[in-house]
Amino acid sequence: MKPIATGARGLATALALCAAFSAPAWAQSKGGNLVSVLRADPKGLVLAFPSAGDTQLVAAKIYEGLLNYSSDLKPVPSLAESWQVSEDGLTYTFKLRSGVKWSDGKDFSSADVVFSLSEMLPKTNAAARQALEQVKSIEAPDALTVVVTLKKPVPYFLMVFPRQQMPMMPKHIYEGADYATNPANAKPVGTGPFKLEEWRRGSFIRLVRNENYWNKDLPYLDSITYRIMPDAASRGIALETGDIQAATSLEVSGTDIERFKTNADIEMTPKGWEYYSAQALIEFNMRKAPMDDVRFRQALTHAVDRQFVLDHVWNGLGRIATGPISASIPYYTADVPKSDFNVAEAKKLLDEMGLKADADGIRHDDKGNPVKVGLLILPGEPYDRLAEYVREAWKAIGIETELQATDLGTCYDRLSNWNYDIAIFNLGQLADPGIGSRSYYHSSNIKKGGGPLANITGYSNADVDKWYDEAALEMDPAKRGEFYAKVQRKLVEDAPMIWLLDLDRLTIYHKAVHNLVTDGFGPRGGWDQAYIDQ
């Protein structure tokens, strides 16, 4: 392995932000068990595999990435305490933190980073593979240095290293083993502030302090317990009574959120969701008829009143989405074709397809069969209420809809393996269109079994691929914006999804709980500085 020349000209150095890891000025209470909640058992707790929000809520306390990200989406140190970027934008040199150990007591080193980025993650995670596709080489000149060389400059490359998307994995456990069936998957080994003590499926997941954590002053908590509670009403009551001390708006109904606004013991904040900038949406499986016809997808889009969805399903927590890039991240444009609520236009498009309505208004195909679609529902509030509204909205234009409720794991499996007609889901933007949006719509990321964060719809357009690829390498922000504007216009025209809302997410917690939100990930962060008044 050839190290980068230490005297290389023009290296721009990103120095460690020591304050990010120092103890706050106020006195913390060490100890205590923080109780949070999940809607269902996660599919797993290993972030190297395709993972959704429930997995990340728990596993982000077990694993770490090279970098973390502040609430204003600036990279800050994590396992890498500093980094350098060459003037030509091709070479990234990461200096690793010394004294880091895995939770099993083994030393963490640059060999683990090389293994994670070169071998394991590209094989197990489609999003990670895409983020690393411009990497030419990854070398470890010594145990605390990693040098990543790119084929071409990537303007967002420093944004791809959070634990949630690019966790560092232990080489001594996974090298030479089958990643998916490794027994270690049941007892994850990470470098994070907590480790798994017990997972009683259907009941709880308990994390305890990692005694080998590199920052000996952290974490403050002894443990975190995630109670598994499928019933939304029970979750709301438990949070109100203090049986649960922290949750997110994903686990709490809109009615409960309204009630909590007047509860003096409960705090709610929208901070800590900046990296994700999630959208609520409806995904079409474009491999199946009639979803393979753009007129059908456009018709179903026009039949949905997004203002109603915002006001009456999400209780105003968000903004109406206009396309595949959220208004809360860079390169958004509102200059896209209109897909407003228009029942007459929806019916016209279905008529053009030859899907004629009978006397009762039910559409039939050319063989006389009623047009019926299945709607796979992401479990929990408010997605079940959204599904009921969508069924009625599509019934109004003559389309019958079968609601398909499943558990969380089955929902992810069906999406990942393309076993659905249409699905209600949500997707994070991941701070930059080159990371999130590109994963969902670029044809290179159509991977069966690749997880719900791959290109699930099967959408493929050569122009869109080209614009994403050009934007991914364009260092001029204005020119990048032009490519992404083209992407947004074309995607809205082709309608592989119905983009409903740019969501506002909340972290909800009792006032005795502190420091749940210290970065751009909030409840999906490490919670190493969280503590409870004793």
Coordinates of C-alpha atoms in Angstrom, one line a residue:
M1 CA 0.0 0.0 0.0
K2 CA 1.4 3.3 -1.0
P3 CA 0.9 6.2 1.5
I4 CA 0.1 9.7 0.4
A5 CA 3.1 12.0 0.4
T6 CA 3.1 13.8 3.8
G7 CA 4.3 17.0 2.1
A8 CA 1.7 17.0 -0.7
R9 CA 1.0 20.5 -1.8
G10 CA -2.3 22.2 -1.3
L11 CA -3.8 19.9 1.3
A12 CA -6.8 21.5 2.9
T13 CA -7.0 20.3 6.5
A14 CA -10.3 19.8 8.4
L15 CA -9.2 19.9 12.1
A16 CA -11.0 18.0 14.8
L17 CA -13.7 19.9 16.6
C18 CA -12.8 19.0 20.2
A19 CA -15.8 20.8 21.6
A20 CA -18.0 18.3 19.9
F21 CA -16.8 15.6 22.2
S22 CA -16.2 17.5 25.4
A23 CA -18.6 17.5 28.3
P24 CA -21.1 20.3 28.4
A25 CA -20.7 23.0 31.1
W26 CA -23.7 21.8 33.1
A27 CA -23.6 18.9 35.6
Q28 CA -24.8 15.7 34.1
S29 CA -26.4 12.8 36.1
K30 CA -24.5 9.6 35.4
G31 CA -26.5 6.4 35.3
G32 CA -30.1 5.6 34.8
N33 CA -32.2 3.7 32.2
L34 CA -33.8 5.6 29.4
V35 CA -37.0 4.0 28.1
S36 CA -38.0 4.6 24.5
V37 CA -40.3 2.8 22.1
L38 CA -40.6 1.0 18.8
R39 CA -43.7 0.1 16.8
A40 CA -42.4 -3.3 16.0
D41 CA -39.3 -5.5 16.1
P42 CA -36.7 -4.2 13.7
K43 CA -35.7 -6.6 10.9
G44 CA -32.2 -6.6 12.4
L45 CA -29.6 -4.5 14.3
V46 CA -26.7 -4.5 11.9
L47 CA -26.4 -1.2 10.0
A48 CA -24.3 -2.8 7.2
F49 CA -27.4 -4.4 5.8
P50 CA -30.2 -2.3 4.2
S51 CA -31.8 -0.7 7.2
A52 CA -34.8 1.5 7.8
G53 CA -35.6 3.9 10.6
D54 CA -36.5 1.4 13.3
T55 CA -33.2 -0.4 12.9
Q56 CA -31.3 2.9 12.9
L57 CA -33.0 4.2 16.1
V58 CA -31.4 1.3 18.0
A59 CA -28.3 0.3 16.0
A60 CA -26.9 3.9 15.7
K61 CA -26.1 3.6 19.4
I62 CA -24.0 0.4 18.7
Y63 CA -22.1 1.4 15.6
E64 CA -20.1 4.5 14.5
G65 CA -19.0 6.0 11.2
L66 CA -15.9 7.8 10.2
L67 CA -17.7 11.1 10.5
N68 CA -20.8 12.6 12.2
Y69 CA -22.8 15.6 11.0
S70 CA -24.0 18.7 12.9
S71 CA -27.6 20.0 12.7
D72 CA -26.4 22.4 9.9
L73 CA -25.1 19.4 8.0
K74 CA -21.4 20.0 8.5
P75 CA -19.1 17.0 8.9
V76 CA -17.6 16.6 12.4
P77 CA -15.2 14.0 13.9
S78 CA -16.3 10.6 14.9
L79 CA -13.9 7.6 14.4
A80 CA -11.9 9.9 12.2
E81 CA -10.6 12.8 14.4
S82 CA -9.4 14.8 11.4
W83 CA -9.2 14.7 7.6
Q84 CA -7.5 16.3 4.7
V85 CA -8.8 16.9 1.1
S86 CA -6.3 17.5 -1.7
E87 CA -6.6 20.5 -3.9
D88 CA -7.7 18.4 -6.9
G89 CA -10.5 16.8 -4.8
L90 CA -9.3 13.3 -5.5
T91 CA -7.5 12.3 -2.2
Y92 CA -9.1 12.1 1.2
T93 CA -6.8 11.3 4.1
F94 CA -8.5 10.3 7.4
K95 CA -6.6 10.3 10.7
L96 CA -8.3 7.8 13.0
R97 CA -8.9 8.3 16.7
S98 CA -6.4 6.3 18.8
G99 CA -7.4 3.9 21.6
V100 CA -10.7 2.8 20.0
K101 CA -11.8 -0.7 20.7
W102 CA -14.7 -2.8 19.5
S103 CA -17.2 -3.7 22.1
D104 CA -15.7 -7.2 22.3
G105 CA -12.4 -5.6 23.4
K106 CA -10.5 -6.0 20.1
D107 CA -8.6 -3.0 18.7
F108 CA -10.2 -0.9 16.0
S109 CA -7.8 0.1 13.2
S110 CA -7.5 1.3 9.7
A111 CA -7.7 -2.4 8.6
D112 CA -11.4 -2.3 9.7
V113 CA -12.0 0.8 7.7
V114 CA -10.5 -0.6 4.5
F115 CA -12.4 -3.9 5.0
S116 CA -15.7 -2.0 5.6
L117 CA -15.4 0.4 2.6
S118 CA -13.7 -2.0 0.2
E119 CA -15.3 -5.4 0.9
M120 CA -18.3 -5.6 3.2
L121 CA -20.4 -2.5 2.6
P122 CA -20.4 -2.6 -1.2
K123 CA -21.7 -6.1 -1.0
T124 CA -24.3 -5.7 1.7
N125 CA -25.7 -2.3 1.1
A126 CA -26.8 -0.8 -2.3
A127 CA -26.8 2.7 -1.0
A128 CA -23.2 2.3 0.3
R129 CA -22.1 0.8 -3.0
Q130 CA -23.5 3.7 -4.9
A131 CA -21.9 6.2 -2.6
L132 CA -18.5 4.6 -3.1
E133 CA -18.7 4.0 -6.9
Q134 CA -16.1 6.7 -7.7
V135 CA -13.5 5.3 -5.3
K136 CA -10.4 4.2 -7.1
S137 CA -8.5 2.9 -4.1
I138 CA -8.5 2.7 -0.3
E139 CA -5.2 2.3 1.5
A140 CA -4.0 2.1 5.1
P141 CA -0.4 3.4 5.3
D142 CA -0.5 2.8 9.1
A143 CA -3.0 1.7 11.8
L144 CA -4.4 5.2 12.2
T145 CA -4.5 6.5 8.7
V146 CA -6.8 5.7 5.8
V147 CA -6.3 7.2 2.3
V148 CA -9.2 7.2 -0.1
T149 CA -8.5 8.1 -3.7
L150 CA -11.3 8.9 -6.1
K151 CA -11.5 8.4 -9.9
K152 CA -13.1 11.8 -10.2
P153 CA -13.9 14.6 -7.7
V154 CA -17.3 14.0 -6.0
P155 CA -18.7 17.3 -4.5
Y156 CA -20.6 15.6 -1.7
F157 CA -18.1 12.9 -0.8
L158 CA -17.6 14.1 2.8
M159 CA -21.3 13.7 3.4
V160 CA -21.5 9.9 2.8
F161 CA -19.8 8.7 6.1
P162 CA -22.4 8.7 8.9
R163 CA -22.8 5.6 10.9
Q164 CA -26.4 5.3 9.8
Q165 CA -25.4 4.9 6.1
M166 CA -21.7 3.8 6.3
P167 CA -21.0 2.0 9.6
M168 CA -17.6 0.7 10.3
M169 CA -17.7 -3.1 10.6
P170 CA -15.3 -5.4 12.5
K171 CA -13.0 -7.2 10.1
H172 CA -12.0 -9.8 12.7
I173 CA -15.7 -11.0 12.8
Y174 CA -16.8 -10.7 9.2
E175 CA -13.8 -11.3 7.0
G176 CA -14.1 -14.6 5.1
A177 CA -17.6 -15.3 6.6
D178 CA -21.0 -15.2 5.0
Y179 CA -22.2 -11.7 5.9
A180 CA -25.9 -12.5 6.0
T181 CA -25.7 -15.6 8.1
N182 CA -22.9 -14.7 10.4
P183 CA -23.9 -15.6 14.0
A184 CA -22.5 -12.2 15.1
N185 CA -25.5 -10.5 13.5
A186 CA -27.6 -11.6 16.5
K187 CA -25.1 -9.9 18.9
P188 CA -23.7 -6.9 17.0
V189 CA -20.2 -5.8 17.7
G190 CA -19.5 -2.0 17.2
T191 CA -17.4 0.8 18.5
G192 CA -20.4 2.9 19.7
P193 CA -21.3 4.0 23.2
F194 CA -23.8 1.2 23.8
K195 CA -24.0 -2.6 23.1
L196 CA -26.8 -5.0 22.9
E197 CA -27.6 -6.9 26.1
E198 CA -30.9 -8.5 25.3
W199 CA -33.5 -8.6 22.6
R200 CA -36.7 -10.2 23.6
R201 CA -38.7 -10.2 20.4
G202 CA -42.1 -8.6 20.7
S203 CA -41.3 -7.2 24.1
F204 CA -38.1 -5.1 24.3
I205 CA -34.5 -4.4 23.2
R206 CA -32.1 -3.4 25.9
L207 CA -28.8 -1.7 25.3
V208 CA -26.2 -1.2 28.0
R209 CA -23.1 1.0 28.3
N210 CA -20.2 -0.2 26.3
E211 CA -17.4 -0.4 28.9
N212 CA -14.8 -0.4 26.0
Y213 CA -16.1 2.9 24.5
W214 CA -13.2 5.2 23.5
N215 CA -14.5 8.2 25.3
K216 CA -14.2 7.0 28.9
D217 CA -16.5 9.9 30.2
L218 CA -19.4 8.7 28.0
P219 CA -22.1 7.6 27.8
Y220 CA -23.8 9.0 30.8
L221 CA -26.7 6.5 30.7
D222 CA -26.3 3.0 32.1
S223 CA -28.8 1.6 29.6
I224 CA -31.5 2.3 27.0
T225 CA -34.6 0.1 26.7
Y226 CA -36.8 0.1 23.6
R227 CA -40.2 -1.3 24.4
I228 CA -42.0 -3.0 21.5
M229 CA -45.5 -1.6 21.4
P230 CA -47.6 -2.2 18.2
D231 CA -50.6 -0.2 19.5
A232 CA -50.4 3.6 18.9
A233 CA -52.9 4.4 21.6
S234 CA -50.8 2.5 24.2
R235 CA -47.7 4.2 23.1
G236 CA -49.3 7.6 23.6
I237 CA -50.6 6.7 27.0
A238 CA -47.2 5.3 28.1
L239 CA -45.4 8.5 27.0
E240 CA -47.9 10.7 28.8
T241 CA -47.6 8.7 32.0
G242 CA -43.8 8.6 31.9
D243 CA -43.6 4.8 31.4
I244 CA -41.9 5.8 28.1
Q245 CA -39.6 8.9 28.4
A246 CA -38.7 9.4 24.7
A247 CA -40.2 8.8 21.3
T248 CA -40.5 10.3 17.9
S249 CA -43.5 11.5 15.9
L250 CA -43.2 8.2 14.0
E251 CA -44.5 6.3 17.0
V252 CA -47.1 8.8 18.2
S253 CA -50.4 9.7 16.6
G254 CA -51.2 13.3 15.5
T255 CA -54.0 13.4 18.1
D256 CA -51.5 12.6 20.9
I257 CA -49.0 15.2 19.6
E258 CA -51.7 17.9 19.8
R259 CA -52.5 16.8 23.4
F260 CA -48.8 16.9 24.3
K261 CA -48.5 20.5 23.3
T262 CA -50.3 21.4 26.5
N263 CA -48.5 19.0 28.7
A264 CA -46.0 20.9 30.9
D265 CA -43.9 17.7 31.4
I266 CA -43.3 17.0 27.8
E267 CA -41.0 18.7 25.3
M268 CA -41.1 18.4 21.5
T269 CA -38.5 19.6 19.0
P270 CA -38.2 19.3 15.2
K271 CA -34.4 19.5 15.5
G272 CA -32.3 16.4 14.8
W273 CA -33.9 15.3 11.5
E274 CA -31.8 17.5 9.2
Y275 CA -29.8 14.8 7.5
Y276 CA -32.9 12.7 6.6
S277 CA -35.4 15.4 5.4
A278 CA -37.9 12.6 4.9
Q279 CA -40.8 12.6 2.4
A280 CA -44.0 10.7 2.6
L281 CA -44.8 9.1 -0.7
I282 CA -46.5 6.4 -2.7
E283 CA -44.4 4.1 -4.8
F284 CA -45.5 2.4 -8.0
N285 CA -44.2 -1.0 -9.1
M286 CA -43.6 0.0 -12.7
R287 CA -43.0 -3.7 -13.7
K288 CA -46.7 -4.4 -13.4
A289 CA -49.7 -3.3 -15.5
P290 CA -51.4 -0.9 -15.3
M291 CA -48.7 0.8 -13.2
D292 CA -46.3 0.5 -16.2
D293 CA -48.5 3.2 -18.0
V294 CA -47.5 6.7 -17.1
R295 CA -51.1 7.8 -17.7
F296 CA -52.3 5.5 -15.0
R297 CA -49.7 6.8 -12.5
Q298 CA -50.5 10.4 -13.4
A299 CA -54.2 9.7 -13.0
L300 CA -53.7 8.3 -9.5
T301 CA -51.5 11.2 -8.6
H302 CA -54.2 13.8 -9.7
A303 CA -56.8 11.9 -7.6
V304 CA -54.9 12.5 -4.3
D305 CA -55.6 15.8 -2.5
R306 CA -52.2 16.5 -0.8
Q307 CA -53.6 19.5 1.1
F308 CA -56.1 17.1 2.7
V309 CA -53.4 14.7 3.5
L310 CA -51.3 17.4 5.2
D311 CA -54.2 18.9 7.1
H312 CA -56.2 15.8 8.1
V313 CA -53.7 12.9 8.1
W314 CA -50.5 14.6 9.2
N315 CA -52.1 17.3 11.3
G316 CA -50.1 20.0 9.5
L317 CA -46.7 18.5 10.3
G318 CA -45.0 19.1 7.0
R319 CA -45.3 20.8 3.6
I320 CA -46.8 19.7 0.3
A321 CA -44.1 18.0 -1.8
T322 CA -43.6 19.0 -5.4
G323 CA -41.2 16.3 -6.5
P324 CA -38.4 13.9 -5.7
I325 CA -36.2 16.4 -3.9
S326 CA -37.3 17.9 -0.6
A327 CA -37.5 21.7 -0.3
S328 CA -35.3 21.4 2.8
I329 CA -32.1 20.3 1.1
P330 CA -29.9 21.9 -1.6
Y331 CA -30.9 21.9 -5.3
Y332 CA -34.7 21.8 -4.8
T333 CA -36.8 23.6 -7.5
A334 CA -40.5 24.2 -7.6
D335 CA -40.3 24.6 -11.4
V336 CA -41.7 21.2 -12.2
P337 CA -44.9 20.1 -14.1
K338 CA -48.0 20.5 -12.0
S339 CA -49.6 17.4 -10.6
D340 CA -52.3 19.1 -8.5
F341 CA -55.5 17.5 -7.2
N342 CA -57.7 17.3 -10.3
V343 CA -60.3 14.5 -10.4
A344 CA -61.5 15.5 -13.9
E345 CA -58.0 15.2 -15.3
A346 CA -57.5 11.9 -13.6
K347 CA -60.7 10.5 -15.2
K348 CA -59.7 11.9 -18.6
L349 CA -56.3 10.0 -18.4
L350 CA -58.0 6.7 -17.5
D351 CA -60.5 7.2 -20.4
E352 CA -57.5 7.7 -22.7
M353 CA -56.1 4.4 -21.6
G354 CA -59.4 2.7 -22.5
L355 CA -60.3 1.9 -18.9
K356 CA -63.9 2.7 -19.2
A357 CA -66.3 3.3 -16.2
D358 CA -69.5 1.3 -15.9
A359 CA -72.8 2.7 -14.5
D360 CA -71.4 2.5 -11.0
G361 CA -68.2 4.3 -12.0
I362 CA -66.0 1.3 -11.7
R363 CA -63.2 1.1 -14.3
H364 CA -62.7 -2.0 -16.4
D365 CA -59.9 -3.2 -18.7
D366 CA -60.4 -4.3 -22.3
K367 CA -61.3 -7.8 -21.1
G368 CA -64.0 -6.5 -18.9
N369 CA -62.2 -7.1 -15.6
P370 CA -62.5 -4.4 -12.9
V371 CA -59.2 -2.5 -12.4
K372 CA -58.0 -3.3 -8.9
V373 CA -54.7 -2.6 -7.3
G374 CA -53.1 -3.7 -4.0
L375 CA -51.8 -1.0 -1.7
L376 CA -49.0 -2.1 0.7
I377 CA -49.0 0.0 3.8
L378 CA -46.0 1.0 5.9
P379 CA -47.3 -0.1 9.4
G380 CA -48.3 2.4 12.0
E381 CA -49.8 5.9 12.3
P382 CA -50.6 7.8 10.2
Y383 CA -50.0 5.5 7.3
D384 CA -53.1 3.3 8.0
R385 CA -55.3 6.5 7.9
L386 CA -53.5 7.6 4.8
A387 CA -54.3 4.3 3.1
E388 CA -58.0 4.6 4.0
Y389 CA -58.0 8.1 2.4
V390 CA -56.2 6.9 -0.7
R391 CA -58.6 4.0 -1.2
E392 CA -61.5 6.4 -1.2
A393 CA -59.7 8.9 -3.4
W394 CA -59.0 6.3 -6.0
K395 CA -62.5 4.9 -5.7
A396 CA -63.8 8.3 -6.8
I397 CA -62.1 7.8 -10.2
G398 CA -63.2 4.2 -10.5
I399 CA -60.1 2.3 -9.2
E400 CA -60.6 -0.4 -6.6
T401 CA -57.9 -0.7 -4.0
E402 CA -57.1 -3.6 -1.7
L403 CA -55.4 -2.4 1.5
Q404 CA -52.5 -4.7 2.4
A405 CA -51.4 -4.3 6.1
T406 CA -48.3 -6.2 7.2
D407 CA -45.8 -6.2 9.9
L408 CA -42.7 -4.0 9.4
G409 CA -40.3 -6.8 8.4
T410 CA -42.7 -8.2 5.8
C411 CA -43.3 -4.7 4.4
Y412 CA -39.6 -4.2 3.9
D413 CA -39.2 -7.7 2.4
R414 CA -42.0 -7.2 -0.1
L415 CA -40.7 -3.9 -1.2
S416 CA -37.1 -5.1 -1.5
N417 CA -38.2 -8.1 -3.6
W418 CA -40.7 -6.1 -5.7
N419 CA -43.7 -8.1 -4.4
Y420 CA -46.2 -5.3 -4.5
D421 CA -48.4 -3.2 -6.8
I422 CA -48.3 0.2 -5.0
A423 CA -46.9 1.0 -1.6
I424 CA -47.1 3.8 1.0
F425 CA -43.7 4.5 2.3
N426 CA -41.3 7.3 3.4
L427 CA -37.8 8.0 2.2
G428 CA -35.0 10.2 3.6
Q429 CA -33.1 12.7 1.4
L430 CA -29.8 12.0 3.2
A431 CA -28.5 15.7 3.0
D432 CA -27.7 15.7 -0.8
P433 CA -29.5 14.5 -4.0
G434 CA -26.4 12.7 -4.9
I435 CA -26.8 10.4 -1.9
G436 CA -30.5 9.9 -1.3
S437 CA -32.5 10.9 -4.4
R438 CA -30.1 9.3 -6.8
S439 CA -30.4 6.0 -4.9
Y440 CA -34.1 5.9 -5.4
Y441 CA -34.3 6.7 -9.2
H442 CA -31.0 5.8 -10.9
S443 CA -31.3 2.6 -12.9
S444 CA -27.9 1.3 -11.6
N445 CA -29.5 0.9 -8.2
I446 CA -32.3 -1.4 -9.3
K447 CA -31.3 -4.3 -7.1
K448 CA -33.7 -7.1 -6.2
G449 CA -33.2 -7.7 -2.5
G450 CA -31.3 -4.4 -2.2
G451 CA -33.6 -3.1 0.6
P452 CA -36.2 -0.4 0.6
L453 CA -33.6 2.3 0.0
A454 CA -32.7 1.0 -3.4
N455 CA -34.6 1.8 -6.7
I456 CA -37.7 -0.1 -5.8
T457 CA -40.0 1.1 -8.5
G458 CA -37.9 -0.1 -11.3
Y459 CA -37.8 3.4 -12.8
S460 CA -35.2 3.7 -15.6
N461 CA -34.6 6.6 -17.9
A462 CA -31.3 7.2 -19.7
D463 CA -31.5 11.0 -19.5
V464 CA -32.2 10.9 -15.7
D465 CA -29.3 8.6 -15.2
K466 CA -27.1 10.9 -17.2
W467 CA -28.1 14.0 -15.3
Y468 CA -27.6 12.3 -12.0
D469 CA -24.2 11.1 -13.1
E470 CA -23.1 14.5 -14.3
A471 CA -24.4 16.2 -11.2
A472 CA -22.5 13.7 -9.0
L473 CA -19.2 14.9 -10.5
E474 CA -20.0 18.6 -11.1
M475 CA -18.1 20.8 -8.6
D476 CA -19.8 24.0 -9.6
P477 CA -23.0 24.3 -7.5
A478 CA -24.9 26.3 -10.1
K479 CA -24.3 23.7 -12.8
R480 CA -25.2 20.9 -10.3
G481 CA -28.4 22.7 -9.7
E482 CA -29.2 22.8 -13.4
F483 CA -28.8 19.0 -13.7
Y484 CA -31.0 18.4 -10.6
A485 CA -33.6 20.7 -12.0
K486 CA -33.8 18.6 -15.1
V487 CA -34.0 15.5 -12.9
Q488 CA -36.9 16.9 -10.9
R489 CA -38.9 18.0 -14.0
K490 CA -38.5 14.6 -15.8
L491 CA -39.3 12.5 -12.7
V492 CA -42.5 14.5 -12.0
E493 CA -43.5 14.0 -15.6
D494 CA -42.9 10.3 -15.5
A495 CA -44.5 9.9 -12.0
P496 CA -42.8 6.7 -10.6
M497 CA -44.0 7.9 -7.2
I498 CA -46.6 10.3 -5.8
W499 CA -44.6 12.6 -3.6
L500 CA -47.0 13.7 -0.9
L501 CA -45.3 15.7 1.8
D502 CA -41.9 17.0 3.0
L503 CA -42.3 15.8 6.5
D504 CA -41.7 17.6 9.8
R505 CA -40.5 15.0 12.3
L506 CA -40.5 15.5 16.0
T507 CA -38.5 14.2 18.9
I508 CA -40.8 13.9 22.0
Y509 CA -39.4 13.5 25.5
H510 CA -40.0 14.2 29.1
K511 CA -38.3 17.3 30.6
A512 CA -36.1 15.2 32.9
V513 CA -34.4 13.8 29.8
H514 CA -31.6 15.9 28.2
N515 CA -29.3 15.9 25.1
L516 CA -31.3 13.6 22.9
V517 CA -30.6 16.0 20.0
T518 CA -27.0 16.9 19.6
D519 CA -26.5 16.5 15.8
G520 CA -28.3 16.1 12.5
F521 CA -29.7 12.7 13.5
G522 CA -31.3 13.3 16.9
P523 CA -33.0 10.1 18.0
R524 CA -31.1 8.2 15.3
G525 CA -27.8 9.4 16.7
G526 CA -25.6 7.8 19.3
W527 CA -27.1 9.3 22.5
D528 CA -23.7 9.2 24.1
Q529 CA -24.4 12.5 25.8
A530 CA -28.0 11.9 26.8
Y531 CA -28.8 11.8 30.5
I532 CA -31.7 11.8 32.9
D533 CA -32.2 14.0 36.0
Q534 CA -31.7 11.8 39.0

